[in-house]
């Protein structure tokens, strides 16, 4: 049921997770766009790593469970860096070849996938003046998304001008994150209001955890990774919303009473069926 079916895998020697998709030409351009942004500023990669680590630690980085994908979080990072004053990154889809007033057309699946890849051309249009360290940018990003008007504004990386949900006709969505090429694709379209609120809670708590000096001082002499990525603290001790997932296995596509894992549990706990034994909570009564 996925928009682009993928195969997930774990590389055992490195313990790194990955995924593979086939016949996804737009995905090739998406990857090239992200790679170009990463090569423009050395701060992008560590910020992206931190964003993914935060999402994974708090169980908010799996689109198959009606959360956000890693790709969506990286787009949120790029959008923030473009909106910073002064900006860290340019808007590559608004940088045109010399003498052009409109972007060249490179069509894939009916969508224009043009963006500036020539670093000389980019340097002529964008002069980086932002010198903030990674730590300050990280805290500022948590603050930015703690305050972001998600039901009204779209997270977009294809233009600098603000984009509203009304303009996209994406009203009623809990969160709107526009794909830079497939402009009909809202990467936050599958989120429930409960999940959106849960994600915002993580951003608010991360802002406080990383941004308050007294909190940072407490991490001295301790395991900093455990301190800053303490899931219980970041999520207010709440479980990730499962309103659109099976409560037993966490996957979508079925409800708890139809879950194969639940059937296995019932079979293992009561091999004799209803007449052959007591339920665990009956205690033989």
PDB file of N, CA and C in Angstrom, residues 19-58:
ATOM      1  N   UNK A  19      17.456   0.803   2.824  1.00  0.00           N
ATOM      2  CA  UNK A  19      16.299   0.342   2.068  1.00  0.00           C
ATOM      3  C   UNK A  19      16.574   0.487   0.582  1.00  0.00           C
ATOM      4  N   UNK A  20      15.872  -0.311  -0.195  1.00  0.00           N
ATOM      5  CA  UNK A  20      16.040  -0.341  -1.650  1.00  0.00           C
ATOM      6  C   UNK A  20      14.674  -0.190  -2.297  1.00  0.00           C
ATOM      7  N   UNK A  21      14.589   0.656  -3.321  1.00  0.00           N
ATOM      8  CA  UNK A  21      13.373   0.760  -4.119  1.00  0.00           C
ATOM      9  C   UNK A  21      13.744   0.632  -5.593  1.00  0.00           C
ATOM     10  N   UNK A  22      12.826   0.134  -6.390  1.00  0.00           N
ATOM     11  CA  UNK A  22      13.054  -0.076  -7.806  1.00  0.00           C
ATOM     12  C   UNK A  22      12.105   0.786  -8.635  1.00  0.00           C
ATOM     13  N   UNK A  23      12.584   1.204  -9.811  1.00  0.00           N
ATOM     14  CA  UNK A  23      11.778   1.962 -10.760  1.00  0.00           C
ATOM     15  C   UNK A  23      11.232   3.243 -10.155  1.00  0.00           C
ATOM     16  N   UNK A  24      12.009   3.840  -9.275  1.00  0.00           N
ATOM     17  CA  UNK A  24      11.600   5.095  -8.647  1.00  0.00           C
ATOM     18  C   UNK A  24      12.540   6.190  -9.147  1.00  0.00           C
ATOM     19  N   UNK A  25      12.281   6.673 -10.352  1.00  0.00           N
ATOM     20  CA  UNK A  25      13.184   7.645 -10.973  1.00  0.00           C
ATOM     21  C   UNK A  25      13.170   8.960 -10.212  1.00  0.00           C
ATOM     22  N   UNK A  26      12.005   9.377  -9.727  1.00  0.00           N
ATOM     23  CA  UNK A  26      11.947  10.610  -8.937  1.00  0.00           C
ATOM     24  C   UNK A  26      12.834  10.509  -7.706  1.00  0.00           C
ATOM     25  N   UNK A  27      12.917   9.312  -7.135  1.00  0.00           N
ATOM     26  CA  UNK A  27      13.762   9.114  -5.962  1.00  0.00           C
ATOM     27  C   UNK A  27      15.226   9.370  -6.241  1.00  0.00           C
ATOM     28  N   UNK A  28      15.659   9.102  -7.477  1.00  0.00           N
ATOM     29  CA  UNK A  28      17.052   9.370  -7.857  1.00  0.00           C
ATOM     30  C   UNK A  28      17.328  10.868  -7.792  1.00  0.00           C
ATOM     31  N   UNK A  29      16.399  11.663  -8.296  1.00  0.00           N
ATOM     32  CA  UNK A  29      16.576  13.123  -8.256  1.00  0.00           C
ATOM     33  C   UNK A  29      16.450  13.654  -6.836  1.00  0.00           C
ATOM     34  N   UNK A  30      15.580  13.038  -6.039  1.00  0.00           N
ATOM     35  CA  UNK A  30      15.499  13.434  -4.635  1.00  0.00           C
ATOM     36  C   UNK A  30      16.839  13.232  -3.936  1.00  0.00           C
ATOM     37  N   UNK A  31      17.463  12.083  -4.203  1.00  0.00           N
ATOM     38  CA  UNK A  31      18.759  11.791  -3.577  1.00  0.00           C
ATOM     39  C   UNK A  31      19.836  12.756  -4.059  1.00  0.00           C
ATOM     40  N   UNK A  32      19.812  13.085  -5.340  1.00  0.00           N
ATOM     41  CA  UNK A  32      20.789  14.040  -5.867  1.00  0.00           C
ATOM     42  C   UNK A  32      20.601  15.421  -5.253  1.00  0.00           C
ATOM     43  N   UNK A  33      19.347  15.809  -5.049  1.00  0.00           N
ATOM     44  CA  UNK A  33      19.067  17.110  -4.432  1.00  0.00           C
ATOM     45  C   UNK A  33      19.615  17.153  -3.003  1.00  0.00           C
ATOM     46  N   UNK A  34      19.343  16.110  -2.219  1.00  0.00           N
ATOM     47  CA  UNK A  34      19.830  16.074  -0.839  1.00  0.00           C
ATOM     48  C   UNK A  34      21.355  16.042  -0.794  1.00  0.00           C
ATOM     49  N   UNK A  35      21.967  15.291  -1.707  1.00  0.00           N
ATOM     50  CA  UNK A  35      23.424  15.227  -1.733  1.00  0.00           C
ATOM     51  C   UNK A  35      24.028  16.602  -2.023  1.00  0.00           C
ATOM     52  N   UNK A  36      23.420  17.335  -2.950  1.00  0.00           N
ATOM     53  CA  UNK A  36      23.932  18.668  -3.283  1.00  0.00           C
ATOM     54  C   UNK A  36      23.836  19.598  -2.085  1.00  0.00           C
ATOM     55  N   UNK A  37      22.717  19.562  -1.378  1.00  0.00           N
ATOM     56  CA  UNK A  37      22.577  20.402  -0.180  1.00  0.00           C
ATOM     57  C   UNK A  37      23.626  20.021   0.873  1.00  0.00           C
ATOM     58  N   UNK A  38      23.889  18.737   1.020  1.00  0.00           N
ATOM     59  CA  UNK A  38      24.886  18.296   2.008  1.00  0.00           C
ATOM     60  C   UNK A  38      26.282  18.795   1.641  1.00  0.00           C
ATOM     61  N   UNK A  39      26.577  18.843   0.350  1.00  0.00           N
ATOM     62  CA  UNK A  39      27.901  19.261  -0.098  1.00  0.00           C
ATOM     63  C   UNK A  39      28.088  20.772  -0.025  1.00  0.00           C
ATOM     64  N   UNK A  40      27.001  21.515   0.097  1.00  0.00           N
ATOM     65  CA  UNK A  40      27.108  22.977   0.143  1.00  0.00           C
ATOM     66  C   UNK A  40      27.592  23.491   1.492  1.00  0.00           C
ATOM     67  N   UNK A  41      27.298  22.752   2.555  1.00  0.00           N
ATOM     68  CA  UNK A  41      27.691  23.211   3.892  1.00  0.00           C
ATOM     69  C   UNK A  41      27.952  21.996   4.778  1.00  0.00           C
ATOM     70  N   UNK A  42      29.090  21.982   5.428  1.00  0.00           N
ATOM     71  CA  UNK A  42      29.495  20.814   6.225  1.00  0.00           C
ATOM     72  C   UNK A  42      28.625  20.616   7.463  1.00  0.00           C
ATOM     73  N   UNK A  43      27.810  21.603   7.833  1.00  0.00           N
ATOM     74  CA  UNK A  43      26.955  21.471   9.009  1.00  0.00           C
ATOM     75  C   UNK A  43      25.694  20.669   8.739  1.00  0.00           C
ATOM     76  N   UNK A  44      25.376  20.454   7.470  1.00  0.00           N
ATOM     77  CA  UNK A  44      24.127  19.773   7.133  1.00  0.00           C
ATOM     78  C   UNK A  44      24.156  18.312   7.584  1.00  0.00           C
ATOM     79  N   UNK A  45      25.257  17.611   7.350  1.00  0.00           N
ATOM     80  CA  UNK A  45      25.324  16.182   7.674  1.00  0.00           C
ATOM     81  C   UNK A  45      25.162  15.903   9.165  1.00  0.00           C
ATOM     82  N   UNK A  46      25.925  16.570  10.049  1.00  0.00           N
ATOM     83  CA  UNK A  46      25.720  16.277  11.477  1.00  0.00           C
ATOM     84  C   UNK A  46      24.332  16.649  11.976  1.00  0.00           C
ATOM     85  N   UNK A  47      23.759  17.727  11.438  1.00  0.00           N
ATOM     86  CA  UNK A  47      22.393  18.083  11.827  1.00  0.00           C
ATOM     87  C   UNK A  47      21.398  17.031  11.344  1.00  0.00           C
ATOM     88  N   UNK A  48      21.624  16.520  10.139  1.00  0.00           N
ATOM     89  CA  UNK A  48      20.757  15.462   9.622  1.00  0.00           C
ATOM     90  C   UNK A  48      20.883  14.187  10.435  1.00  0.00           C
ATOM     91  N   UNK A  49      22.099  13.865  10.839  1.00  0.00           N
ATOM     92  CA  UNK A  49      22.306  12.683  11.682  1.00  0.00           C
ATOM     93  C   UNK A  49      21.569  12.836  13.005  1.00  0.00           C
ATOM     94  N   UNK A  50      21.663  14.006  13.609  1.00  0.00           N
ATOM     95  CA  UNK A  50      20.984  14.244  14.878  1.00  0.00           C
ATOM     96  C   UNK A  50      19.465  14.174  14.719  1.00  0.00           C
ATOM     97  N   UNK A  51      18.968  14.716  13.615  1.00  0.00           N
ATOM     98  CA  UNK A  51      17.520  14.691  13.376  1.00  0.00           C
ATOM     99  C   UNK A  51      17.034  13.247  13.266  1.00  0.00           C
ATOM    100  N   UNK A  52      17.777  12.419  12.535  1.00  0.00           N
ATOM    101  CA  UNK A  52      17.392  11.017  12.387  1.00  0.00           C
ATOM    102  C   UNK A  52      17.512  10.266  13.711  1.00  0.00           C
ATOM    103  N   UNK A  53      18.567  10.552  14.475  1.00  0.00           N
ATOM    104  CA  UNK A  53      18.755   9.883  15.764  1.00  0.00           C
ATOM    105  C   UNK A  53      17.622  10.218  16.724  1.00  0.00           C
ATOM    106  N   UNK A  54      17.213  11.479  16.733  1.00  0.00           N
ATOM    107  CA  UNK A  54      16.109  11.898  17.599  1.00  0.00           C
ATOM    108  C   UNK A  54      14.819  11.193  17.204  1.00  0.00           C
ATOM    109  N   UNK A  55      14.542  11.138  15.896  1.00  0.00           N
ATOM    110  CA  UNK A  55      13.313  10.510  15.417  1.00  0.00           C
ATOM    111  C   UNK A  55      13.305   9.014  15.727  1.00  0.00           C
ATOM    112  N   UNK A  56      14.443   8.361  15.528  1.00  0.00           N
ATOM    113  CA  UNK A  56      14.510   6.926  15.789  1.00  0.00           C
ATOM    114  C   UNK A  56      14.367   6.630  17.274  1.00  0.00           C
ATOM    115  N   UNK A  57      15.014   7.422  18.107  1.00  0.00           N
ATOM    116  CA  UNK A  57      14.962   7.192  19.546  1.00  0.00           C
ATOM    117  C   UNK A  57      13.551   7.332  20.090  1.00  0.00           C
ATOM    118  N   UNK A  58      12.778   8.249  19.517  1.00  0.00           N
ATOM    119  CA  UNK A  58      11.428   8.521  20.016  1.00  0.00           C
ATOM    120  C   UNK A  58      10.343   7.813  19.205  1.00  0.00           C
TER     121      UNK A  58
END
